[in-house]
Coordinates of C-alpha atoms and ligand atoms in Angstrom, one line a residue:
X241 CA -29.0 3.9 -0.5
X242 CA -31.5 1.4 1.5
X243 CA -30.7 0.7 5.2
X244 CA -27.2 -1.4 5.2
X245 CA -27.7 -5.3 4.8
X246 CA -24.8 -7.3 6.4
X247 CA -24.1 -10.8 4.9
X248 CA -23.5 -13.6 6.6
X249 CA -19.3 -14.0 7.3
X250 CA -18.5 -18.0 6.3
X251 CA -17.6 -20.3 8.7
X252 CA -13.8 -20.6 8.9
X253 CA -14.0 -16.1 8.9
X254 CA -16.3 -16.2 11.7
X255 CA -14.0 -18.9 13.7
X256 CA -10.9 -17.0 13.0
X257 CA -13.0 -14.1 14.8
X258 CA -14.4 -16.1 17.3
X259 CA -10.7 -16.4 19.0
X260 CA -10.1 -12.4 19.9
X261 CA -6.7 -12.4 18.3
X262 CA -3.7 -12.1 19.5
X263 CA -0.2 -10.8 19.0
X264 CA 2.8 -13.0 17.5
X265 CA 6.1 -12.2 19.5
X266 CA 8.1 -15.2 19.1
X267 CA 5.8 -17.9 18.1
X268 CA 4.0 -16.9 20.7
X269 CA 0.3 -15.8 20.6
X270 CA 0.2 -13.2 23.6
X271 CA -1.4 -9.6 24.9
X272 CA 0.2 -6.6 25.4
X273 CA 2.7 -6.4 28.7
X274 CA -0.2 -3.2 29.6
X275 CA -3.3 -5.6 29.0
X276 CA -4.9 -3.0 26.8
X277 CA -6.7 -3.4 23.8
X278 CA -8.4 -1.6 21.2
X279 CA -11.8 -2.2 19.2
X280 CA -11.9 -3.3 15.8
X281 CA -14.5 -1.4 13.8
X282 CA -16.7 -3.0 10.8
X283 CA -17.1 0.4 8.7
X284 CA -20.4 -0.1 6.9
X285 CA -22.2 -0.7 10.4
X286 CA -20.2 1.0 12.9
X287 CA -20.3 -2.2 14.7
X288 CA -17.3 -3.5 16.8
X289 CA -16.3 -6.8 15.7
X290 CA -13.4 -7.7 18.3
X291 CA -10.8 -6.0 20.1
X292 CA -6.9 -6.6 19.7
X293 CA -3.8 -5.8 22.1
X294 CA -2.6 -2.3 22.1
X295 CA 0.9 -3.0 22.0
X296 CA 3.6 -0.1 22.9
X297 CA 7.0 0.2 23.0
X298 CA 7.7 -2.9 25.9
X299 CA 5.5 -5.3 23.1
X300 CA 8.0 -3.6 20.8
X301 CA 10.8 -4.2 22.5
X302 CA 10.0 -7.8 23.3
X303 CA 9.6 -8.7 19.5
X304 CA 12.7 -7.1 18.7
X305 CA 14.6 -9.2 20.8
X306 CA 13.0 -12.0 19.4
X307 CA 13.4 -11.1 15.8
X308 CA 17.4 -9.8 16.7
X309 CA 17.6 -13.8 18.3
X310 CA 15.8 -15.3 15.0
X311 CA 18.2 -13.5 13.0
X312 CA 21.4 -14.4 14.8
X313 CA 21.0 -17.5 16.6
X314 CA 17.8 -19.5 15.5
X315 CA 17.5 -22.1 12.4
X316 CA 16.6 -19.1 10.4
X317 CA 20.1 -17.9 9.6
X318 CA 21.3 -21.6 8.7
X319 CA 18.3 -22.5 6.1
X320 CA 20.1 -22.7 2.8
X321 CA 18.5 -20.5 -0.2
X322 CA 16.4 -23.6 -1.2
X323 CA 14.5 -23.8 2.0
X324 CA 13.7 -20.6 2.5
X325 CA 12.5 -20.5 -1.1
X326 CA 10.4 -23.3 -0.1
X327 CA 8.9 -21.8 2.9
X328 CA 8.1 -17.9 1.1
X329 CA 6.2 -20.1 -1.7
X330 CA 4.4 -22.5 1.0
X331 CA 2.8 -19.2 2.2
X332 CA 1.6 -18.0 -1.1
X333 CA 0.1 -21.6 -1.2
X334 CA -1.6 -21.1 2.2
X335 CA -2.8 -17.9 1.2
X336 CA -4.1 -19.2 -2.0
X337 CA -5.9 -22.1 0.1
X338 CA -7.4 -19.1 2.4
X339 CA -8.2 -17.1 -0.5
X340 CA -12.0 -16.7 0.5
X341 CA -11.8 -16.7 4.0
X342 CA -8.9 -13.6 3.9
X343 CA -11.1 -11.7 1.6
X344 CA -14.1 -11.6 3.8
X345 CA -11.4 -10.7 6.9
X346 CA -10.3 -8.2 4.9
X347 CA -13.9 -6.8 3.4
X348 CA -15.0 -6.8 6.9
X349 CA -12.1 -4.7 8.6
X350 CA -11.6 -1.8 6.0
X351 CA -15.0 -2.2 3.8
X352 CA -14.0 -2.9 0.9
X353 CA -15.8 -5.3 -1.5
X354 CA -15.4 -8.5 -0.9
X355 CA -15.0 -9.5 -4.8
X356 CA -12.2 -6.9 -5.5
X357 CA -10.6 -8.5 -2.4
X358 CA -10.9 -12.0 -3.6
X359 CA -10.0 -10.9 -7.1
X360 CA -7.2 -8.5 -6.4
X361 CA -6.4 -8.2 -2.6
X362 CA -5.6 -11.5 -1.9
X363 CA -4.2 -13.3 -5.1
X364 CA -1.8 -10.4 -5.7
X365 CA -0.5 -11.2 -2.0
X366 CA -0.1 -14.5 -3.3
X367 CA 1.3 -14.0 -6.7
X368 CA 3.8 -11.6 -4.6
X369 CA 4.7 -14.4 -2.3
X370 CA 5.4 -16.8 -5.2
X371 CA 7.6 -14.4 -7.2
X372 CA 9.8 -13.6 -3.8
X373 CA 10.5 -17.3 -3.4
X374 CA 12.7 -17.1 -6.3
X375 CA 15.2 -14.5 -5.1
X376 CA 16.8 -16.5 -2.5
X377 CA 18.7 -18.3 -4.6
X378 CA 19.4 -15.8 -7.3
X379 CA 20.8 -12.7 -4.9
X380 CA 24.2 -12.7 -5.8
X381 CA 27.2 -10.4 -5.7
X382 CA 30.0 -10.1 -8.4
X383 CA 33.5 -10.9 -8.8
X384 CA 35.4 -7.9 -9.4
X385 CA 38.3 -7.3 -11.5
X386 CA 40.7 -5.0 -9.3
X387 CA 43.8 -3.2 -10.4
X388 CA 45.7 -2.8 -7.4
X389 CA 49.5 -4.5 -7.4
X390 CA 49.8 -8.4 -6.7
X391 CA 47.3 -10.9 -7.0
X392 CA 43.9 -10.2 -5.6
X393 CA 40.3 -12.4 -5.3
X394 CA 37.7 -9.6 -5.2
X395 CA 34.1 -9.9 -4.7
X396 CA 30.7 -8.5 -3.3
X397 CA 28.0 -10.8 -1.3
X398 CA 24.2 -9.5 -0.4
X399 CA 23.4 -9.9 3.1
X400 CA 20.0 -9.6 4.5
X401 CA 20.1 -6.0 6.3
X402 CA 18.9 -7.3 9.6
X403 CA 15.7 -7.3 11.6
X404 CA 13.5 -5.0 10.0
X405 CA 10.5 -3.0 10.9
X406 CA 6.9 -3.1 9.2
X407 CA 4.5 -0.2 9.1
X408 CA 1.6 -0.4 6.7
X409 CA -1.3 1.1 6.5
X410 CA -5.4 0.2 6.5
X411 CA -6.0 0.8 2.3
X412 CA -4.3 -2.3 1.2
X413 CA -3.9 -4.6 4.5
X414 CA -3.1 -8.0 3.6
X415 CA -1.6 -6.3 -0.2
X416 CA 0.7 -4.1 2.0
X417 CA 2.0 -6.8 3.5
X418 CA 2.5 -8.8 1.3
X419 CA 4.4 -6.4 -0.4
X420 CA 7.6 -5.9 2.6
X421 CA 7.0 -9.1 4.7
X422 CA 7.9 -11.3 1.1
X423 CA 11.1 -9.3 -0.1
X424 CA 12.1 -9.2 3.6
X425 CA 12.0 -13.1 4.4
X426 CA 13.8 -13.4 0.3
X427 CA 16.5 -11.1 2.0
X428 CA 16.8 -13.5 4.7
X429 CA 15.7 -10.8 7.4
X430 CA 13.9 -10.8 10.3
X431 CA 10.9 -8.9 10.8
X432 CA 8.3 -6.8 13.8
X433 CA 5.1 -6.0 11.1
X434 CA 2.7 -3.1 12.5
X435 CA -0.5 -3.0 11.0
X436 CA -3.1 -0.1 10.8
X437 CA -4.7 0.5 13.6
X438 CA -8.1 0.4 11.9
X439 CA -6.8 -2.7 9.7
X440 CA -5.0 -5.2 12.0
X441 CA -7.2 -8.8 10.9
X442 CA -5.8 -10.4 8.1
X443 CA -2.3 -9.7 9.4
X444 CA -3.1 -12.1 12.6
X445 CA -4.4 -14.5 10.5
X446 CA -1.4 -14.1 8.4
X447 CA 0.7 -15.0 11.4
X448 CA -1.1 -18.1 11.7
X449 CA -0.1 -19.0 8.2
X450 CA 3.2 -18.4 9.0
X451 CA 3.5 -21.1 11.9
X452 CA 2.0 -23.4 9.9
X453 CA 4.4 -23.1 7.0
X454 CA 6.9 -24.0 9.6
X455 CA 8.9 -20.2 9.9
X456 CA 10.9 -20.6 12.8
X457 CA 9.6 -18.5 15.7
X458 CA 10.8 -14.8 15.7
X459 CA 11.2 -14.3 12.3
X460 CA 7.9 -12.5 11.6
X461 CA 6.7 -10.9 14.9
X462 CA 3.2 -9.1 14.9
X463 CA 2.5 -6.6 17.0
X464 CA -1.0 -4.4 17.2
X465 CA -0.9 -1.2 17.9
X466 CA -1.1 2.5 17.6
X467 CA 0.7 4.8 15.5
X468 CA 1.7 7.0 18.0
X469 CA 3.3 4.5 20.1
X470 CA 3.4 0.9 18.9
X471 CA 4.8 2.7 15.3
X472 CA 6.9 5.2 16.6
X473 CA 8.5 2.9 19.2
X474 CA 9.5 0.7 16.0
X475 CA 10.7 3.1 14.0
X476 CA 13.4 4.7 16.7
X477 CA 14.4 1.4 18.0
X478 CA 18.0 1.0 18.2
X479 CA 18.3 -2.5 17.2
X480 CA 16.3 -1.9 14.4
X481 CA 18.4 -2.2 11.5
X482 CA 15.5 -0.6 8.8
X483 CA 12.2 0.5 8.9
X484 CA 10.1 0.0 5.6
X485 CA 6.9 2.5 6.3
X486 CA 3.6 2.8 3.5
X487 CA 1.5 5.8 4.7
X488 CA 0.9 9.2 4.4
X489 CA 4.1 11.9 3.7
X490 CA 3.4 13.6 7.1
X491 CA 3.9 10.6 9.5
X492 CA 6.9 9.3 6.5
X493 CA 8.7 12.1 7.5
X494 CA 8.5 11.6 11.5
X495 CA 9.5 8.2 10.7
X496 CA 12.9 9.6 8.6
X497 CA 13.8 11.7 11.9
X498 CA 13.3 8.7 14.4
X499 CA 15.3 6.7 12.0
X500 CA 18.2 9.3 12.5
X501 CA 19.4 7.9 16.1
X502 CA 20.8 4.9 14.6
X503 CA 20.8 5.9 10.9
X504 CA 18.5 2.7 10.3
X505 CA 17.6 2.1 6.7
X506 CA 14.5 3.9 5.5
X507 CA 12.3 3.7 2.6
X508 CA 8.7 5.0 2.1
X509 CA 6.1 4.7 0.2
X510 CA 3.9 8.3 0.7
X511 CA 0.8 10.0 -0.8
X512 CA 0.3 11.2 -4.2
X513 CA -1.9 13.1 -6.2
X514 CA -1.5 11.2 -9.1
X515 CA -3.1 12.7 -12.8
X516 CA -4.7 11.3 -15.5
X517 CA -3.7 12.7 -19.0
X518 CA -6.7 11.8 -21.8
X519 CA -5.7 13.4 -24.9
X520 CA -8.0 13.5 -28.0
X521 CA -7.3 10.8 -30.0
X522 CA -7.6 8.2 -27.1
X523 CA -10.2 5.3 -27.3
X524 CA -12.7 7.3 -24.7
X525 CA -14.3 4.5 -24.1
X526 CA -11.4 2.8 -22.6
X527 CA -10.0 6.3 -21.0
X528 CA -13.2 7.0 -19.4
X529 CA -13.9 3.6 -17.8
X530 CA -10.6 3.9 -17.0
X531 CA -10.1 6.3 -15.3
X532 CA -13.0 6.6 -13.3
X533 CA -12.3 3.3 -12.0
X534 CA -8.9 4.6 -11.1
X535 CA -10.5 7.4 -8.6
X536 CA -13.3 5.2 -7.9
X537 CA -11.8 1.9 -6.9
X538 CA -11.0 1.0 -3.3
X539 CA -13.6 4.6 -2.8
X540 CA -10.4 6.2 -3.9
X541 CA -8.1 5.2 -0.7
X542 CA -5.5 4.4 -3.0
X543 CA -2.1 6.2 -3.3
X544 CA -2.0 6.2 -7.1
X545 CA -5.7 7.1 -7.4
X546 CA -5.8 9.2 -10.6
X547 CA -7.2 12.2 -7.9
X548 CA -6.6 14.8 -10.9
X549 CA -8.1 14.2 -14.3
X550 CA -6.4 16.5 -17.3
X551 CA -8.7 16.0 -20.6
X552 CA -7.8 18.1 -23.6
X553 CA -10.7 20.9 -24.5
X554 CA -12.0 19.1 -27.9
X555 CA -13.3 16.0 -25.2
X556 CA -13.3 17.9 -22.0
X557 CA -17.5 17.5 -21.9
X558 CA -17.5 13.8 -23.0
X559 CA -15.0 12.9 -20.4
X560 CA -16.8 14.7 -17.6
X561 CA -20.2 13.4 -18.3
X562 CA -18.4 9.8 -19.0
X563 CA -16.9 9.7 -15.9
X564 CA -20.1 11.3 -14.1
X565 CA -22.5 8.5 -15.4
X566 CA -19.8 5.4 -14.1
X567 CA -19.6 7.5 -10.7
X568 CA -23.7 7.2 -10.6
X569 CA -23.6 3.6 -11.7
X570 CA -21.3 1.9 -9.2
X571 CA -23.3 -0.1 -6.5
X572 CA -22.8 1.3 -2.8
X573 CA -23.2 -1.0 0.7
X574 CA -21.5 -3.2 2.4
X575 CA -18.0 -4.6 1.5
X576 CA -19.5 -7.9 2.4
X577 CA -22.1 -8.4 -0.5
X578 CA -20.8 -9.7 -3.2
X579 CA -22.7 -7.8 -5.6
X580 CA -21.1 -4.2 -4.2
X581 CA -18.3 -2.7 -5.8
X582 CA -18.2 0.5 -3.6
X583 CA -18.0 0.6 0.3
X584 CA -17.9 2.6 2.9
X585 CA -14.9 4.5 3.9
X586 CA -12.2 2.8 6.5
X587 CA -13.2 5.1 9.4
X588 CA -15.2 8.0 11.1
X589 CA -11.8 10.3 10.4
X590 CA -11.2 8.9 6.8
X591 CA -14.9 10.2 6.2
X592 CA -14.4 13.7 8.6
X593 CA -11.7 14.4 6.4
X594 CA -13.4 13.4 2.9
X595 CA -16.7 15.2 3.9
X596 CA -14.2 18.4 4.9
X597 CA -13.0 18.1 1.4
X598 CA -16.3 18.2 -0.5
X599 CA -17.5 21.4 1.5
X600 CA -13.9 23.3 0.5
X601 CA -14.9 22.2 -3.2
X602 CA -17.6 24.1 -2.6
X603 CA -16.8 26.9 -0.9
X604 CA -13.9 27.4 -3.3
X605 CA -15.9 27.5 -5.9
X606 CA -15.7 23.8 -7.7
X607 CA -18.8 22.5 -9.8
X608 CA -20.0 19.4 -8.4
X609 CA -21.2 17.3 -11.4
X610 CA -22.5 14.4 -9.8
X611 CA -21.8 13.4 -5.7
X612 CA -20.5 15.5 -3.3
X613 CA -22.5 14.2 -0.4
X614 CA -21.8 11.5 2.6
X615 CA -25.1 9.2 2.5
X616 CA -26.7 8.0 5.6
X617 CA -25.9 8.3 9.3
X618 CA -24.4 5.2 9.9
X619 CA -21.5 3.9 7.9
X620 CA -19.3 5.9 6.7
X621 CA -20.1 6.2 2.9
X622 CA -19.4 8.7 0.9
X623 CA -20.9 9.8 -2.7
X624 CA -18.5 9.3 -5.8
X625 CA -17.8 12.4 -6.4
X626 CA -17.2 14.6 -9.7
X627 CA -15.6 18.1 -9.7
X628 CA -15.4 19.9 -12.4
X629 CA -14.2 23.4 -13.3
X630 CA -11.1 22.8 -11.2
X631 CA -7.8 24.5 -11.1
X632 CA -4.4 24.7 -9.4
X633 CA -4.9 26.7 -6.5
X634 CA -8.4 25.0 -5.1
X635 CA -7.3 22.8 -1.6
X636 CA -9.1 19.7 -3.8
X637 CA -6.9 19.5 -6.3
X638 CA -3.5 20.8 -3.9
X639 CA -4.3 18.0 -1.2
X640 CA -4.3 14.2 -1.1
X641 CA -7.5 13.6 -0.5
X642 CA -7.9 9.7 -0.2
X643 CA -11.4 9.5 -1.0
X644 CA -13.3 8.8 -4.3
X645 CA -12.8 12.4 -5.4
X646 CA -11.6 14.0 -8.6
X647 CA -10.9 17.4 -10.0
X648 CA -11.1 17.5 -14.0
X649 CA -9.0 19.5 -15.6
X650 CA -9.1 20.7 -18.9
X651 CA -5.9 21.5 -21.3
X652 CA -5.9 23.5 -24.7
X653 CA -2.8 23.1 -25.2
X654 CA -0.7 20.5 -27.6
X655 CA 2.9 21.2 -26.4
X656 CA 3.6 18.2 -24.6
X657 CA 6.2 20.4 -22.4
X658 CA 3.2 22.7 -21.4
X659 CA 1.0 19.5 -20.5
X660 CA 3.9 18.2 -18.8
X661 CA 3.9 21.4 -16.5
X662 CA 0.4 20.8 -15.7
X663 CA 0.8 17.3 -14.3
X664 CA 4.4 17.9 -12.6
X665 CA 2.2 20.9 -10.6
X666 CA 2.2 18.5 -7.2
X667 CA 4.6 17.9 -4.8
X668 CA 4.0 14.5 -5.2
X669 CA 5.0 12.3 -7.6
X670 CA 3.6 8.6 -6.7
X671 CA 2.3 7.7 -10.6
X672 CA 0.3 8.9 -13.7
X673 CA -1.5 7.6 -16.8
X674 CA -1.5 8.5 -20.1
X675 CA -4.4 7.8 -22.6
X676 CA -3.7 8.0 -26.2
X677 CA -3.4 6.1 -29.0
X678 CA -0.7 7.8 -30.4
X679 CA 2.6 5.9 -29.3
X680 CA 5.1 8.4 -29.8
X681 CA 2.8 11.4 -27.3
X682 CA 2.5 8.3 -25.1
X683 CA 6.3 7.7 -24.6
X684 CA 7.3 11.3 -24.9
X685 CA 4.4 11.8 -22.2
X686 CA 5.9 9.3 -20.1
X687 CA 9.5 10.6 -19.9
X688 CA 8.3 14.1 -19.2
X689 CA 5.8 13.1 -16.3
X690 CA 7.8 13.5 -13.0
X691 CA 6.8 10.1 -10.9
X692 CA 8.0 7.0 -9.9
X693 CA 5.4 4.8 -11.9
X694 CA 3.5 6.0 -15.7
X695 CA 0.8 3.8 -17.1
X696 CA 0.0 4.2 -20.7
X697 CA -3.9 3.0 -21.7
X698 CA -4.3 1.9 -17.9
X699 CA -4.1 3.4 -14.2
X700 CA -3.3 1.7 -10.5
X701 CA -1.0 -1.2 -12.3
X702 CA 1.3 -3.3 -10.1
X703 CA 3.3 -6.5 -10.4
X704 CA 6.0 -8.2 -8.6
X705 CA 8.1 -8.1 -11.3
X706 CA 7.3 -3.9 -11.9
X707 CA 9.5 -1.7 -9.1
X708 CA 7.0 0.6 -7.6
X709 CA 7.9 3.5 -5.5
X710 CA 7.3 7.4 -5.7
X711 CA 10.0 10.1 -6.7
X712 CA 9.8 14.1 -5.1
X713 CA 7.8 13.7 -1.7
X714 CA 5.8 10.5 -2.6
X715 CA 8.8 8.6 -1.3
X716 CA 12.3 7.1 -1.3
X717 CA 12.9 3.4 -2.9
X718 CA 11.5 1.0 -4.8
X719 CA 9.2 -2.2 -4.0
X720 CA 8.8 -5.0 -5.4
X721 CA 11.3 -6.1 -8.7
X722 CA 14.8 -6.6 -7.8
X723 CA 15.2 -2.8 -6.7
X724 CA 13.4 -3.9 -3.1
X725 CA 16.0 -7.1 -2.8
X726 CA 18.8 -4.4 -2.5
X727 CA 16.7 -2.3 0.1
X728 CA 16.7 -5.5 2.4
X729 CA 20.5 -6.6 1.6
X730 CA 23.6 -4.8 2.5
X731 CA 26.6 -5.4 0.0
X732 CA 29.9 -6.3 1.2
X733 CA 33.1 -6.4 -0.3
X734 CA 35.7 -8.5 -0.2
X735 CA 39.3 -8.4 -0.8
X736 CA 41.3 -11.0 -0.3
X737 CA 45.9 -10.9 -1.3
X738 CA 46.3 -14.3 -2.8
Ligands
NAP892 P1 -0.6 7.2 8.4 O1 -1.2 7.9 9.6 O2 0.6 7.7 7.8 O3 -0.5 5.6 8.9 C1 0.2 4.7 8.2 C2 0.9 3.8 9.3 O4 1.8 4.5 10.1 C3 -0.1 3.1 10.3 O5 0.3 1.9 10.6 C4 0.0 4.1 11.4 O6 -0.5 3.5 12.6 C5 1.5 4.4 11.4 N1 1.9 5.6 12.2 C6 1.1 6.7 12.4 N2 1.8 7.6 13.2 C7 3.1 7.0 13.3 C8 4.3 7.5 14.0 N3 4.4 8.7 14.6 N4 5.3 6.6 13.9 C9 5.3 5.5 13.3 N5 4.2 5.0 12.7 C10 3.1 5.8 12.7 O7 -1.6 7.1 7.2 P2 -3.2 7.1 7.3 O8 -3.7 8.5 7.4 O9 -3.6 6.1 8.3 O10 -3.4 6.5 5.8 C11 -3.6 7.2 4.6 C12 -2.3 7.8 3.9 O11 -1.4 6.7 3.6 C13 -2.5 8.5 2.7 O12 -1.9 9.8 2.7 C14 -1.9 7.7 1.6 O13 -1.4 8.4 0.5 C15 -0.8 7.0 2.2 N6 -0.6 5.7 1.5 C16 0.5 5.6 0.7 C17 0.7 4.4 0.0 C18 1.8 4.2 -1.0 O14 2.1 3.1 -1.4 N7 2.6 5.3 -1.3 C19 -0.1 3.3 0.2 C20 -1.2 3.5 1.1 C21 -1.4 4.7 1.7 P3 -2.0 3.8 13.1 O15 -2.8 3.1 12.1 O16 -2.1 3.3 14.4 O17 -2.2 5.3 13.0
MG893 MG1 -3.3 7.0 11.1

């Protein structure tokens, strides 16, 4: 790769920047109570590009209060469905307005490419915006038909589960987002959203969208910070009713014991080691651009990456060399140009951790077909990366790696049971894909695969309309669908002697 070129950001991006944002604590745009702040990295350059508040628990504090008086006593709580249906869409709208202007934010701040962002990021935010505008006025409870003596009027009603806490992480900023802040304003909660340290743009500029939709102040607070502090403080708060948390299965279980003091609501969304399945009589064409798009997408920092490749014996070469010759194809620099379709890594750990990888491949004993190298000094790239002659016990294929690195696999077998075993051999189960053409292995597949999520013919789906969420330790709940409206409602009952 030639030294890194950074384009030109466009004019309304580089005036959002030109502001040093802020927090939002109650429609307020403020600092941290400490004054301290924290740089903001662009990863292809190593460059610092602004600085934000460090918030910590007292910025915590203040925006739960605000978002505890949003919920209970502000103009929030009295909005019927309709107008809060109005508002969620008027924010996809906003979005959709701000479409290029989010997706250089966003290319800039975690290094991805700027086209997937303006192709995928930011109109799936929207799209998830606009479906969430319809629940308001379709969450419903039931009449029920009790059996108890005399003359009863039963029923159930959904209530929104309170002020909720937010912590996403870096991979998917504005995407992650999208995903809790929509079904929690449906719900009719109000919300404190932490970003990823390394990520924390497009959320500000998100909060400016907010205000100008006309959310009442308090209902979506923002507050920068670290995870140590900022997160933690959130996720042990005592007026914190749930805490919705997208990140890796170490910190998800820290954030299940700080839920315990007041037995908030959790749900997560973990790692994953997700496989790929690529049986014989698949269209290889299909299955190999396929799945080497769904390691090499996003530089594999994506929680359903396909990290583990299984292709049966009688295609095992042509997949590896397939896959090997997209991996050498893709076009590596900065997130920025809008001819690159393969960045840098989101940080100097991300690409520690990566590179640590790549030398236990080695030293383990992996082949490295094509990759296995960071490029350059500054930046922090990474090769795509190819292993082959893989197997169960090597760290690579044990260990999320988050990076654009996967272990092929190959399988002899054509017991579907015994293929089954090879894919369920993760602690994880976050999602899998199956490539066949053969609809009765592809459904038999799919029931036998242990995850949350199974693609058949396709890899790293995701619609509102598609509940998403991981089984084992890639999680507990579902998002999006209208599983995540009953993870931000409580349901009462009713009974009332007539
Ligand atoms: P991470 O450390 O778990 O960070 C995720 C979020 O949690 C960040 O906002 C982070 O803040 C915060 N955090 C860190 N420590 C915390 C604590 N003690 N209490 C409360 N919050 C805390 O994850 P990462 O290493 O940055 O990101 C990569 C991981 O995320 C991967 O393992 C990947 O699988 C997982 N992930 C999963 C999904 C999914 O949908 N299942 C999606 C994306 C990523 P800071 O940024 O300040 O550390
Ligand atoms: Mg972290």
């Amino acid at each position: 790769m030639n030294a890194i070129h950074k384009p030109e950001l466009g004019a309304a991006a580089k005036l959002f920047l030109a502001k040093a944002p802020k927090m939002l604590i109650d429609g307020k745009w403020v600092d941290a109570i400490s004054g301290e702040t924290f740089p903001v990295e662009d990863p292809s350059t190593e460059e610092v590009i602004t600085h934000v508040p460090a918030g910590n628990k007292l910025d915590v504090d203040r925006a739960v209060e605000a978002a505890r008086r949003a919920l209970e006593s502000g103009p929030w709580g009295r909005l019927s469905p309709g107008d809060r249906s109005k508002l969620i869409w008027r924010l996809g709208d906003l979005l959709e307005k701000h479409v290029d202007e989010f997706a250089e934010i966003e290319s800039l701040d975690n290094g991805k490419p700027v086209a997937n962002a303006r192709r995928d990021d930011v109109p799936g935010a929207v799209s998830m915006f606009h479906y969430m505008a319809g629940w308001p006025q379709r969450l419903s409870g039931e009449t029920l038909p009790v059996s108890s003596p005399g003359d009863w009027h039963a029923y159930t009603l959904r209530e929104p589960v309170g002020v909720v806490g937010q912590i996403i992480p870096w991979n998917f900023p504005l995407g992650m987002l999208a995903w809790k802040v929509a079904p929690a304003l449906a719900a009719g909660c109000t919300i404190v959203l932490k970003p990823a340290e390394q990520t924390p743009l497009t959320a500000l500029r998100f909060g400016e969208l907010v205000q100008e939709a006309g959310i009442p102040d308090g209902v979506v607070n923002i507050v920068t910070g670290y995870g140590e502090t900022a997160g933690a403080a959130l996720a042990e708060h005592p007026d914190v009713n749930k805490v919705a948390f997208t990140g890796s299965t170490e910190v998800g279980k820290r954030i299940v014991r700080a839920a315990a003091g007041n037995l908030k609501r959790v749900s997560l969304e973990l790692g994953g080691k997700s496989p790929a399945i690529v049986f014989p009589d698949a269209n290889l064409d299909l299955a190999i651009a396929g799945t080497a798009n769904a390691i090499f997408y996003n530089q594999g920092q994506t929680c359903t990456a396909a990290s583990r490749l299984f292709a049966h014996r009688s295609i095992y070469d042509q997949v590896v060399e397939g896959v090997s010759v997209a991996a050498s194809k893709v076009k590596i620099g900065h997130g920025l140009d809008p001819t690159v379709n393969f960045g840098p890594l989101v940080s100097r750990e991300q690409h520690q951790r990566v590179s640590g990888f790549l030398d236990s491949s080695r030293s383990e004993g992996a082949e490295v077909v094509t990759g296995g190298n960071v490029i350059g000094t500054r930046g922090y790239f990474v090769e795509p990366t190819v292993l082959a002659q893989t197997n169960r016990d090597m760290r690579v294929v044990r260990e999320e790696i988050f990076g654009p690195v996967v272990c092929v696999q190959s399988f002899d077998d054509d017991d579907l049971e015994a293929v089954a075993r090879f894919a369920n051999d993760t602690e994880y189960g976050l999602s899998a894909s199956v490539w066949t053409q053969d609809l009765r292995v592809a459904h038999l597949m799919a029931r036998k695969i242990k995850a949350g999520t199974v693609c058949i013919n396709t890899h790293n789906y995701a619609d509102p309309a598609w509940p998403f969420g991981g089984s084992k330790q890639s999680g507990w709940g579902r998002e999006m669908g209208k599983e995540v409206m009953e993870s931000y409602t409580e349901l009462k009952s009713i009974a009332a002697r007539l």
